XYZ file of C-alpha atoms in Angstrom:
306
model
C -43.444 14.587 -15.608
C -43.296 12.428 -18.755
C -41.285 9.233 -19.100
C -38.412 10.858 -21.000
C -37.949 13.594 -18.372
C -38.071 11.000 -15.571
C -35.319 8.912 -17.152
C -33.152 11.980 -17.704
C -33.472 13.155 -14.089
C -32.987 9.648 -12.671
C -29.816 9.147 -14.691
C -28.391 12.421 -13.399
C -29.137 11.489 -9.794
C -27.426 8.110 -10.146
C -24.351 9.719 -11.709
C -24.130 12.204 -8.846
C -24.463 9.476 -6.220
C -21.582 7.550 -7.780
C -19.115 10.259 -6.742
C -17.845 9.302 -3.291
C -16.616 12.354 -1.445
C -16.053 15.914 -2.532
C -14.056 16.086 -5.736
C -13.403 12.329 -5.672
C -13.091 10.013 -8.627
C -15.958 7.548 -8.884
C -14.561 4.005 -8.579
C -16.981 2.913 -11.281
C -15.635 5.416 -13.793
C -12.026 4.248 -13.768
C -12.076 2.558 -17.166
C -8.961 2.180 -19.335
C -8.171 4.874 -21.860
C -8.861 4.020 -25.467
C -5.730 5.645 -26.877
C -2.231 4.126 -26.714
C -1.011 4.173 -23.123
C 2.363 5.553 -22.060
C 4.628 3.348 -19.932
C 4.639 4.361 -16.297
C 7.918 5.199 -14.629
C 8.525 2.843 -11.689
C 11.236 3.097 -9.053
C 12.317 -0.002 -7.102
C 12.304 -0.254 -3.346
C 12.176 -2.964 -0.707
C 11.548 -3.309 3.016
C 14.458 -2.802 5.413
C 13.714 -6.057 7.220
C 14.430 -8.020 4.041
C 18.148 -7.186 4.295
C 19.741 -10.092 6.200
C 23.422 -9.244 5.736
C 25.261 -8.458 8.999
C 26.397 -4.992 7.951
C 26.341 -1.444 9.229
C 23.529 0.873 8.145
C 25.915 2.587 5.727
C 27.078 -0.680 4.166
C 23.498 -1.940 3.801
C 22.579 1.239 1.956
C 25.663 0.890 -0.270
C 24.814 -2.722 -1.071
C 21.208 -1.932 -1.993
C 22.325 0.910 -4.240
C 24.858 -1.375 -5.921
C 22.114 -3.961 -6.515
C 20.020 -1.475 -8.456
C 17.459 -0.435 -5.879
C 16.345 3.175 -5.926
C 15.114 3.184 -2.339
C 14.377 1.312 0.863
C 11.442 1.640 3.267
C 12.077 1.577 7.007
C 9.749 0.722 9.873
C 8.757 3.455 12.301
C 8.918 3.804 15.230
C 12.302 2.060 15.108
C 15.542 1.824 17.094
C 17.820 2.917 14.234
C 20.222 5.800 14.751
C 18.672 8.586 12.679
C 22.005 10.340 12.102
C 23.462 7.140 10.665
C 20.393 6.596 8.479
C 20.550 10.121 7.077
C 24.301 9.887 6.533
C 23.840 6.620 4.621
C 21.028 8.115 2.553
C 23.056 11.180 1.647
C 26.269 9.263 0.948
C 24.690 6.629 -1.314
C 21.782 8.483 -2.876
C 19.460 5.644 -1.880
C 16.056 7.232 -1.269
C 13.792 6.503 1.709
C 10.429 6.912 -0.069
C 8.338 6.128 3.005
C 8.036 4.214 6.249
C 5.806 1.413 7.508
C 4.022 1.885 10.819
C 5.406 -0.746 13.193
C 2.563 -0.694 15.752
C -0.670 -1.000 13.738
C -0.963 -4.792 14.108
C -0.237 -4.920 17.842
C -2.439 -1.892 18.634
C -5.030 -1.576 15.836
C -7.088 1.553 15.313
C -10.219 -0.614 15.390
C -9.712 -1.861 18.956
C -12.478 -1.285 21.512
C -10.031 0.016 24.116
C -9.246 3.722 23.571
C -5.791 3.219 25.132
C -4.920 0.651 22.463
C -6.081 2.995 19.714
C -4.101 5.814 21.297
C -0.930 3.704 21.194
C -1.318 3.389 17.419
C -2.100 7.100 17.087
C 1.023 8.001 19.061
C 3.102 5.729 16.857
C 1.700 7.424 13.749
C 2.755 10.813 15.036
C 6.297 9.460 15.398
C 6.179 7.719 12.022
C 5.000 10.851 10.201
C 7.810 12.894 11.744
C 10.405 10.181 11.024
C 9.246 10.006 7.431
C 9.561 13.769 7.070
C 13.075 13.659 8.529
C 14.031 10.850 6.118
C 12.675 12.816 3.147
C 9.856 10.337 2.476
C 6.291 10.992 1.422
C 4.062 8.256 2.944
C 3.477 6.249 6.082
C 1.944 2.844 5.383
C -0.902 2.156 7.814
C -3.211 -0.833 8.335
C -6.599 0.760 9.008
C -7.875 -1.828 11.474
C -8.648 -5.473 12.154
C -12.007 -7.266 12.156
C -12.293 -10.378 14.344
C -14.640 -12.056 16.807
C -14.168 -9.192 19.274
C -14.332 -6.313 16.770
C -17.294 -6.046 14.415
C -16.971 -4.780 10.862
C -19.061 -1.665 11.461
C -17.185 -0.798 14.658
C -13.844 -1.233 12.860
C -15.021 1.045 10.062
C -16.222 3.805 12.390
C -13.338 3.660 14.871
C -10.586 3.557 12.263
C -12.016 6.482 10.308
C -12.439 8.497 13.511
C -8.812 7.864 14.483
C -7.455 8.620 11.004
C -9.352 11.922 10.941
C -7.470 12.898 14.105
C -4.176 12.155 12.322
C -4.875 14.249 9.227
C -3.686 17.524 10.820
C -0.370 15.827 11.634
C -0.092 14.728 8.014
C -0.631 18.290 6.827
C 1.868 19.591 9.378
C 4.616 17.205 8.244
C 3.668 17.104 4.569
C 3.674 13.287 4.762
C 0.666 11.314 3.523
C -1.154 8.461 5.219
C -1.365 5.445 2.895
C -3.823 2.691 3.883
C -2.761 -0.829 2.841
C -4.938 -3.781 1.887
C -3.896 -6.709 4.087
C -5.457 -9.885 5.419
C -7.260 -8.104 8.240
C -10.827 -9.154 7.271
C -11.535 -5.499 6.506
C -12.099 -3.372 3.369
C -12.429 -6.478 1.244
C -13.458 -4.951 -2.088
C -11.952 -2.168 -4.180
C -15.209 -0.217 -4.257
C -15.406 -0.281 -0.472
C -11.737 0.683 -0.211
C -12.323 3.636 -2.538
C -15.347 4.680 -0.499
C -13.332 4.497 2.736
C -10.746 6.918 1.328
C -13.306 9.238 -0.253
C -15.269 9.570 2.972
C -12.115 10.804 4.696
C -12.056 13.400 1.916
C -8.516 14.702 2.289
C -5.611 14.628 -0.196
C -3.256 13.540 2.586
C -4.966 10.127 2.814
C -4.781 7.536 0.070
C -4.046 3.891 -0.648
C -0.890 1.765 -0.483
C -1.846 -1.036 -2.855
C -0.383 -4.475 -2.137
C -0.604 -6.407 -5.402
C -0.070 -9.922 -4.044
C -2.388 -9.584 -1.057
C -5.410 -9.348 -3.367
C -4.876 -12.519 -5.399
C -6.425 -14.827 -2.794
C -9.853 -13.253 -3.337
C -9.600 -10.963 -6.363
C -7.635 -9.621 -9.310
C -5.095 -6.826 -8.776
C -5.691 -5.208 -12.157
C -9.361 -4.730 -11.256
C -8.482 -3.145 -7.910
C -6.027 -0.794 -9.614
C -8.626 0.494 -12.058
C -11.171 1.093 -9.279
C -8.779 2.649 -6.756
C -7.314 4.713 -9.575
C -5.443 7.834 -8.444
C -6.100 7.061 -4.807
C -3.080 4.718 -5.112
C 0.007 6.377 -3.660
C 2.484 3.494 -3.676
C 2.698 -0.217 -4.499
C 3.867 -3.318 -2.639
C 4.843 -6.240 -4.824
C 4.628 -9.901 -3.901
C 3.365 -13.084 -5.547
C 0.619 -15.564 -4.675
C -0.366 -19.026 -5.927
C -4.001 -20.113 -5.773
C -2.922 -23.701 -6.405
C -0.625 -23.695 -3.366
C -3.445 -22.128 -1.393
C -5.756 -24.957 -2.410
C -3.229 -27.771 -1.966
C -1.225 -26.612 1.061
C -3.174 -23.863 2.865
C -3.840 -20.173 2.435
C -0.519 -18.896 3.802
C 1.451 -21.277 1.584
C 0.132 -19.320 -1.382
C 2.868 -16.760 -0.737
C 5.604 -19.405 -1.033
C 6.205 -18.792 -4.705
C 8.745 -16.664 -6.539
C 7.885 -13.420 -8.302
C 6.564 -14.131 -11.829
C 5.738 -17.739 -10.863
C 2.376 -17.230 -9.159
C -1.059 -16.130 -10.327
C -0.452 -12.408 -10.734
C -1.140 -11.408 -14.326
C 1.753 -8.973 -14.417
C 1.185 -7.674 -17.971
C -2.425 -6.896 -17.014
C -1.240 -5.236 -13.797
C 1.189 -3.014 -15.677
C -1.454 -2.099 -18.279
C -3.844 -1.201 -15.450
C -1.203 1.079 -13.913
C -0.752 2.731 -17.286
C -4.511 3.169 -17.650
C -4.685 5.202 -14.429
C -1.440 7.062 -15.212
C 0.081 5.847 -11.936
C 2.009 8.759 -10.497
C 3.288 7.245 -7.256
C 6.390 5.993 -8.979
C 7.403 3.461 -6.321
C 7.090 -0.327 -6.246
C 8.401 -1.903 -3.058
C 9.202 -5.602 -2.718
C 7.725 -7.304 0.333
C 8.904 -10.890 0.023
C 11.341 -13.217 1.769
C 14.672 -11.422 1.787
C 18.150 -12.692 2.464
C 21.792 -12.058 1.642
C 23.266 -10.060 -1.228
C 22.646 -12.833 -3.757
C 18.981 -13.150 -2.812
C 18.424 -9.382 -2.869
C 20.031 -9.199 -6.312
C 17.627 -11.885 -7.535
C 14.653 -9.888 -6.255
C 15.955 -6.742 -7.939
C 16.302 -8.544 -11.249
C 12.814 -10.056 -11.024
C 11.374 -6.609 -10.308
C 13.143 -5.303 -13.407
C 11.397 -7.978 -15.470
C 7.999 -7.022 -14.047
C 8.541 -3.313 -14.681
C 9.627 -4.034 -18.265
C 6.405 -5.888 -19.136
């Protein structure tokens, strides 16, 4: 084999190896389009726990609709009356785009004890069914936690094994499993996150990208371009590296939307570059009364307009 043939064959092998999973998009090929990019259509949501007004379920839904929100995400499993939730949804037109698993921190899929993992699996079965009943499309799930008791490689293997068991439930309900990037010492780079999804190799599993959670150790616009169409939905929050440095890492979140270190124009251009189809951006910040929730809604409008 001559040098030219060797280079040609080697290049082809490298290109093939870059594709992670059958039919997957290589995270290294997610570069911005050269032509003018169309604005993405974003719908506004928030987390149910952010609503601090002492109101009935119906009146909370009415208030959120009045404040300009398109939807609200609930926790599941929860103790809400499902009939009341569905009545409020239908009466107001406020969508429930998805739910957040309420057990994944207490009983992580990465835990060494099979009973603990089973508790999370059971909760996911409930959450997927609840989401279907609400008319939503995703259940947000934290994949696992790495700590002194749980090694990185064990967390990776256990969480993937448990998620594979859930995939049939996702297909049965038609609700997708959306893995979120959180401060769990796990899946710390966008390339690794993309690989994690691609190895599961099923369209019912994707990513719930939390924009603010990345800023401590990365740049959201870079994650967006690598994760690409694996992104199913977005969480929006802010983070200040200066507050992190001066006051501690958790204090970095104590900053208003548009006043931290998120480069929101770059984030929105990155979403345009991947033709973000999820459509939903959900606030996950300190909530409050009607006035506070209106402020959040208006700040989200400013971000979406960038």
